[in-house]
Amino acid sequence: MERRMEHLRPAEIEAAMSACPTLLQPIGTVEWHGLHNITGLDALKAQALCIRAAERAGCLVAPPVFGGIGGLDEPHTFVMDPDDGYDSRVVRGWYETLCKEAHRQGFRAMVLLTGHYGAGQQILVRETAVRMSRLLHMPVLGTPEYFLALDAGYTGDHAAFFETSLMMELDPDSVRLDRLADLKEGEGHQGVGGRDPKKHATRADGARLAEAMVGRLAALAQAM
């Protein structure tokens, strides 16, 4: 069964909610991710993980949010709130409203899964989840996706080995390693933070990390 809410009719949504009334909300942004990756990587990475987890848990996935705190000082990057503090003029209210609407629609739990994870973004997502849990009397979890696979060695990066490997598994057509130059000693790819993806990224590593996150996310969705 399709798990993306925006692709479902009312009866299909109601049947899924009866089976597992948890809503998975993928979050990201539009941001430079090197010459080899798409700019929507963060949100689409989180969405793909949520869809795989929802297929196992029987729950639903909300449309991805393309808006977060901060972003690189690189081309094709949309910064909704600056990453110079932990407050928000735009994004906080957006996330809170999504939680309130999920509760109003009858969901009994929610996961805010952010694939964009600067410090300000992580703090805002976690803080929003705690506040909404208390306000709505509904469990809300807010976490960056890599926290679900720390014990698998996934510590997060930006458009480098980890994220590129994941996208090679989740959306292989979106990755073009041939767009990257061969680096000399001491050089780095523009806007890429971490191990050189051209040398190190593999679909096998992406599959291993994705499986760790999907399994835990599905278990959480059912337990919540």
mmCIF file of C-alpha atoms in Angstrom:
data_model
loop_
_atom_site.group_PDB
_atom_site.id
_atom_site.type_symbol
_atom_site.label_atom_id
_atom_site.label_comp_id
_atom_site.label_asym_id
_atom_site.label_seq_id
_atom_site.Cartn_x
_atom_site.Cartn_y
_atom_site.Cartn_z
ATOM 1 C CA MET A 1 0.000 0.000 0.000
ATOM 2 C CA GLU A 2 1.106 3.561 -0.721
ATOM 3 C CA ARG A 3 2.219 5.291 2.520
ATOM 4 C CA ARG A 4 2.494 8.920 1.388
ATOM 5 C CA MET A 5 -0.605 10.765 2.630
ATOM 6 C CA GLU A 6 -0.730 13.087 -0.349
ATOM 7 C CA HIS A 7 -1.138 10.082 -2.661
ATOM 8 C CA LEU A 8 -4.013 8.496 -0.710
ATOM 9 C CA ARG A 9 -7.799 8.785 -0.680
ATOM 10 C CA PRO A 10 -9.790 9.239 2.569
ATOM 11 C CA ALA A 11 -10.697 5.561 3.029
ATOM 12 C CA GLU A 12 -7.053 4.530 2.570
ATOM 13 C CA ILE A 13 -5.867 7.099 5.109
ATOM 14 C CA GLU A 14 -8.474 5.980 7.617
ATOM 15 C CA ALA A 15 -7.543 2.305 7.210
ATOM 16 C CA ALA A 16 -3.855 3.040 7.783
ATOM 17 C CA MET A 17 -4.581 5.197 10.833
ATOM 18 C CA SER A 18 -6.659 2.415 12.337
ATOM 19 C CA ALA A 19 -3.745 0.015 11.936
ATOM 20 C CA CYS A 20 -1.011 2.358 13.226
ATOM 21 C CA PRO A 21 -1.963 5.959 14.167
ATOM 22 C CA THR A 22 1.616 7.325 14.061
ATOM 23 C CA LEU A 23 2.560 9.991 11.515
ATOM 24 C CA LEU A 24 6.133 10.229 10.232
ATOM 25 C CA GLN A 25 7.125 13.763 9.206
ATOM 26 C CA PRO A 26 10.289 14.078 7.064
ATOM 27 C CA ILE A 27 12.103 17.412 7.303
ATOM 28 C CA GLY A 28 14.917 18.919 5.284
ATOM 29 C CA THR A 29 15.703 21.994 3.240
ATOM 30 C CA VAL A 30 16.914 23.108 -0.175
ATOM 31 C CA GLU A 31 20.681 23.374 0.087
ATOM 32 C CA TRP A 32 23.895 22.857 -1.837
ATOM 33 C CA HIS A 33 25.099 19.254 -1.488
ATOM 34 C CA GLY A 34 28.089 19.295 -3.774
ATOM 35 C CA LEU A 35 28.213 19.052 -7.535
ATOM 36 C CA HIS A 36 27.196 15.397 -7.350
ATOM 37 C CA ASN A 37 24.019 15.490 -5.243
ATOM 38 C CA ILE A 38 20.595 17.106 -5.606
ATOM 39 C CA THR A 39 19.718 20.198 -3.559
ATOM 40 C CA GLY A 40 16.686 18.551 -1.938
ATOM 41 C CA LEU A 41 18.809 15.740 -0.498
ATOM 42 C CA ASP A 42 18.038 16.335 3.192
ATOM 43 C CA ALA A 43 14.259 16.205 2.914
ATOM 44 C CA LEU A 44 14.193 13.459 0.285
ATOM 45 C CA LYS A 45 16.619 11.328 2.306
ATOM 46 C CA ALA A 46 14.355 11.636 5.361
ATOM 47 C CA GLN A 47 11.264 10.945 3.249
ATOM 48 C CA ALA A 48 12.732 7.769 1.733
ATOM 49 C CA LEU A 49 13.654 6.459 5.187
ATOM 50 C CA CYS A 50 10.175 7.284 6.498
ATOM 51 C CA ILE A 51 8.483 5.517 3.583
ATOM 52 C CA ARG A 52 10.498 2.341 4.111
ATOM 53 C CA ALA A 53 9.735 2.418 7.842
ATOM 54 C CA ALA A 54 6.032 3.091 7.227
ATOM 55 C CA GLU A 55 5.820 0.102 4.888
ATOM 56 C CA ARG A 56 6.969 -2.083 7.774
ATOM 57 C CA ALA A 57 5.019 -0.395 10.564
ATOM 58 C CA GLY A 58 1.777 0.196 8.665
ATOM 59 C CA CYS A 59 1.720 3.928 9.428
ATOM 60 C CA LEU A 60 1.640 7.014 7.202
ATOM 61 C CA VAL A 61 4.180 9.581 5.974
ATOM 62 C CA ALA A 62 3.384 13.295 5.709
ATOM 63 C CA PRO A 63 4.649 15.357 2.747
ATOM 64 C CA PRO A 64 8.258 16.428 3.340
ATOM 65 C CA VAL A 65 9.016 19.886 4.703
ATOM 66 C CA PHE A 66 11.600 21.789 2.681
ATOM 67 C CA GLY A 67 12.535 24.346 5.319
ATOM 68 C CA GLY A 68 14.914 24.409 8.256
ATOM 69 C CA ILE A 69 17.318 26.512 10.301
ATOM 70 C CA GLY A 70 20.528 27.586 8.622
ATOM 71 C CA GLY A 71 22.290 26.356 5.533
ATOM 72 C CA LEU A 72 25.644 26.617 3.830
ATOM 73 C CA ASP A 73 26.918 29.827 2.274
ATOM 74 C CA GLU A 74 26.791 28.208 -1.155
ATOM 75 C CA PRO A 75 24.628 28.628 -4.285
ATOM 76 C CA HIS A 76 21.054 27.301 -4.512
ATOM 77 C CA THR A 77 20.590 27.275 -0.726
ATOM 78 C CA PHE A 78 17.377 28.588 0.851
ATOM 79 C CA VAL A 79 17.839 29.775 4.452
ATOM 80 C CA MET A 80 14.459 30.090 6.188
ATOM 81 C CA ASP A 81 15.976 31.084 9.546
ATOM 82 C CA PRO A 82 19.662 31.953 10.147
ATOM 83 C CA ASP A 83 21.824 29.476 12.022
ATOM 84 C CA ASP A 84 23.260 32.083 14.410
ATOM 85 C CA GLY A 85 21.095 31.169 17.370
ATOM 86 C CA TYR A 86 18.576 28.648 18.575
ATOM 87 C CA ASP A 87 15.411 30.669 18.078
ATOM 88 C CA SER A 88 13.253 30.872 14.967
ATOM 89 C CA ARG A 89 10.944 33.393 13.326
ATOM 90 C CA VAL A 90 9.592 31.056 10.645
ATOM 91 C CA VAL A 91 10.360 27.385 11.166
ATOM 92 C CA ARG A 92 9.285 26.871 14.782
ATOM 93 C CA GLY A 93 5.669 27.875 14.134
ATOM 94 C CA TRP A 94 5.622 25.770 10.973
ATOM 95 C CA TYR A 95 6.698 22.606 12.800
ATOM 96 C CA GLU A 96 4.370 23.263 15.740
ATOM 97 C CA THR A 97 1.399 23.725 13.421
ATOM 98 C CA LEU A 98 2.166 20.420 11.687
ATOM 99 C CA CYS A 99 2.074 18.669 15.075
ATOM 100 C CA LYS A 100 -1.171 20.371 16.062
ATOM 101 C CA GLU A 101 -2.787 19.444 12.756
ATOM 102 C CA ALA A 102 -1.662 15.831 13.045
ATOM 103 C CA HIS A 103 -3.243 15.672 16.488
ATOM 104 C CA ARG A 104 -6.455 17.319 15.236
ATOM 105 C CA GLN A 105 -6.679 14.775 12.423
ATOM 106 C CA GLY A 106 -6.612 11.925 14.931
ATOM 107 C CA PHE A 107 -3.000 10.757 14.910
ATOM 108 C CA ARG A 108 -1.855 9.524 18.323
ATOM 109 C CA ALA A 109 1.931 9.851 17.863
ATOM 110 C CA MET A 110 4.344 11.662 15.575
ATOM 111 C CA VAL A 111 8.005 11.544 14.573
ATOM 112 C CA LEU A 112 9.789 14.640 13.253
ATOM 113 C CA LEU A 113 12.716 13.160 11.320
ATOM 114 C CA THR A 114 15.157 15.789 10.107
ATOM 115 C CA GLY A 115 17.739 15.012 7.453
ATOM 116 C CA HIS A 116 19.111 18.565 7.838
ATOM 117 C CA TYR A 117 21.026 18.682 11.089
ATOM 118 C CA GLY A 118 23.005 21.779 11.898
ATOM 119 C CA ALA A 119 23.101 22.534 15.620
ATOM 120 C CA GLY A 120 20.253 25.047 15.521
ATOM 121 C CA GLN A 121 18.067 22.692 13.497
ATOM 122 C CA GLN A 122 18.635 19.757 15.832
ATOM 123 C CA ILE A 123 17.864 21.811 18.924
ATOM 124 C CA LEU A 124 14.703 23.264 17.390
ATOM 125 C CA VAL A 125 13.363 19.868 16.287
ATOM 126 C CA ARG A 126 13.982 18.283 19.680
ATOM 127 C CA GLU A 127 12.598 21.256 21.591
ATOM 128 C CA THR A 128 9.487 21.377 19.413
ATOM 129 C CA ALA A 129 8.883 17.677 19.998
ATOM 130 C CA VAL A 130 9.105 18.057 23.783
ATOM 131 C CA ARG A 131 6.841 21.116 23.817
ATOM 132 C CA MET A 132 4.221 19.528 21.559
ATOM 133 C CA SER A 133 4.262 16.279 23.538
ATOM 134 C CA ARG A 134 3.276 18.192 26.662
ATOM 135 C CA LEU A 135 0.816 20.538 24.961
ATOM 136 C CA LEU A 136 -1.008 17.883 22.932
ATOM 137 C CA HIS A 137 -0.667 14.971 25.384
ATOM 138 C CA MET A 138 0.660 12.962 22.446
ATOM 139 C CA PRO A 139 4.143 11.446 22.122
ATOM 140 C CA VAL A 140 6.224 13.407 19.622
ATOM 141 C CA LEU A 141 9.817 12.432 18.857
ATOM 142 C CA GLY A 142 12.151 14.907 17.166
ATOM 143 C CA THR A 143 15.502 13.570 15.948
ATOM 144 C CA PRO A 144 18.058 13.796 13.157
ATOM 145 C CA GLU A 145 18.092 10.579 11.198
ATOM 146 C CA TYR A 146 21.700 9.683 12.028
ATOM 147 C CA PHE A 147 20.844 9.348 15.750
ATOM 148 C CA LEU A 148 19.014 6.141 14.814
ATOM 149 C CA ALA A 149 22.253 4.550 13.591
ATOM 150 C CA LEU A 150 25.018 5.888 15.826
ATOM 151 C CA ASP A 151 25.943 2.366 16.856
ATOM 152 C CA ALA A 152 26.329 1.485 13.173
ATOM 153 C CA GLY A 153 29.015 4.148 12.916
ATOM 154 C CA TYR A 154 26.832 6.811 11.299
ATOM 155 C CA THR A 155 27.829 10.192 12.712
ATOM 156 C CA GLY A 156 26.498 12.438 9.951
ATOM 157 C CA ASP A 157 28.331 14.631 7.442
ATOM 158 C CA HIS A 158 27.477 17.024 4.640
ATOM 159 C CA ALA A 159 27.292 15.602 1.119
ATOM 160 C CA ALA A 160 30.298 13.395 1.833
ATOM 161 C CA PHE A 161 30.705 9.645 2.447
ATOM 162 C CA PHE A 162 27.640 9.140 4.665
ATOM 163 C CA GLU A 163 24.999 11.191 2.887
ATOM 164 C CA THR A 164 26.187 10.217 -0.573
ATOM 165 C CA SER A 165 26.265 6.512 0.313
ATOM 166 C CA LEU A 166 22.726 6.759 1.671
ATOM 167 C CA MET A 167 21.434 8.433 -1.468
ATOM 168 C CA MET A 168 23.148 5.805 -3.611
ATOM 169 C CA GLU A 169 20.847 3.329 -1.851
ATOM 170 C CA LEU A 170 17.707 5.440 -1.398
ATOM 171 C CA ASP A 171 17.692 7.261 -4.748
ATOM 172 C CA PRO A 172 20.578 6.044 -6.906
ATOM 173 C CA ASP A 173 19.629 8.127 -9.940
ATOM 174 C CA SER A 174 20.117 11.302 -7.880
ATOM 175 C CA VAL A 175 23.873 10.740 -7.382
ATOM 176 C CA ARG A 176 26.451 11.639 -10.049
ATOM 177 C CA LEU A 177 29.920 10.958 -8.691
ATOM 178 C CA ASP A 178 31.328 11.648 -12.142
ATOM 179 C CA ARG A 179 30.569 15.343 -11.549
ATOM 180 C CA LEU A 180 33.334 15.420 -8.905
ATOM 181 C CA ALA A 181 36.967 16.015 -9.749
ATOM 182 C CA ASP A 182 39.766 13.796 -8.477
ATOM 183 C CA LEU A 183 41.253 15.595 -5.486
ATOM 184 C CA LYS A 184 44.896 16.236 -4.778
ATOM 185 C CA GLU A 185 46.308 15.952 -1.259
ATOM 186 C CA GLY A 186 44.837 18.664 0.979
ATOM 187 C CA GLU A 187 42.034 19.632 -1.431
ATOM 188 C CA GLY A 188 38.306 19.366 -0.753
ATOM 189 C CA HIS A 189 35.127 19.437 -2.815
ATOM 190 C CA GLN A 190 33.113 22.667 -2.682
ATOM 191 C CA GLY A 191 30.534 22.574 0.107
ATOM 192 C CA VAL A 192 31.323 18.979 1.094
ATOM 193 C CA GLY A 193 32.210 18.168 4.695
ATOM 194 C CA GLY A 194 33.588 14.732 5.502
ATOM 195 C CA ARG A 195 35.319 11.858 3.744
ATOM 196 C CA ASP A 196 35.682 12.253 -0.012
ATOM 197 C CA PRO A 197 32.531 10.681 -1.485
ATOM 198 C CA LYS A 198 34.189 9.974 -4.821
ATOM 199 C CA LYS A 199 36.742 7.751 -3.097
ATOM 200 C CA HIS A 200 34.685 6.265 -0.287
ATOM 201 C CA ALA A 201 30.910 6.327 -0.916
ATOM 202 C CA THR A 202 29.295 2.968 -1.729
ATOM 203 C CA ARG A 203 25.748 1.756 -2.100
ATOM 204 C CA ALA A 204 26.529 -1.170 0.199
ATOM 205 C CA ASP A 205 27.360 1.223 3.043
ATOM 206 C CA GLY A 206 24.203 3.186 2.292
ATOM 207 C CA ALA A 207 22.099 0.034 2.452
ATOM 208 C CA ARG A 208 23.662 -0.986 5.774
ATOM 209 C CA LEU A 209 22.989 2.389 7.378
ATOM 210 C CA ALA A 210 19.502 2.696 5.910
ATOM 211 C CA GLU A 211 18.520 -0.705 7.282
ATOM 212 C CA ALA A 212 19.614 0.281 10.799
ATOM 213 C CA MET A 213 17.557 3.489 10.687
ATOM 214 C CA VAL A 214 14.493 2.009 9.005
ATOM 215 C CA GLY A 215 14.274 -0.877 11.465
ATOM 216 C CA ARG A 216 14.410 1.406 14.467
ATOM 217 C CA LEU A 217 12.031 3.964 12.992
ATOM 218 C CA ALA A 218 9.457 1.250 12.222
ATOM 219 C CA ALA A 219 9.743 -0.145 15.743
ATOM 220 C CA LEU A 220 9.305 3.326 17.223
ATOM 221 C CA ALA A 221 6.259 4.028 15.078
ATOM 222 C CA GLN A 222 4.554 0.874 16.302
ATOM 223 C CA ALA A 223 5.553 1.326 19.948
ATOM 224 C CA MET A 224 4.555 4.989 20.157
#
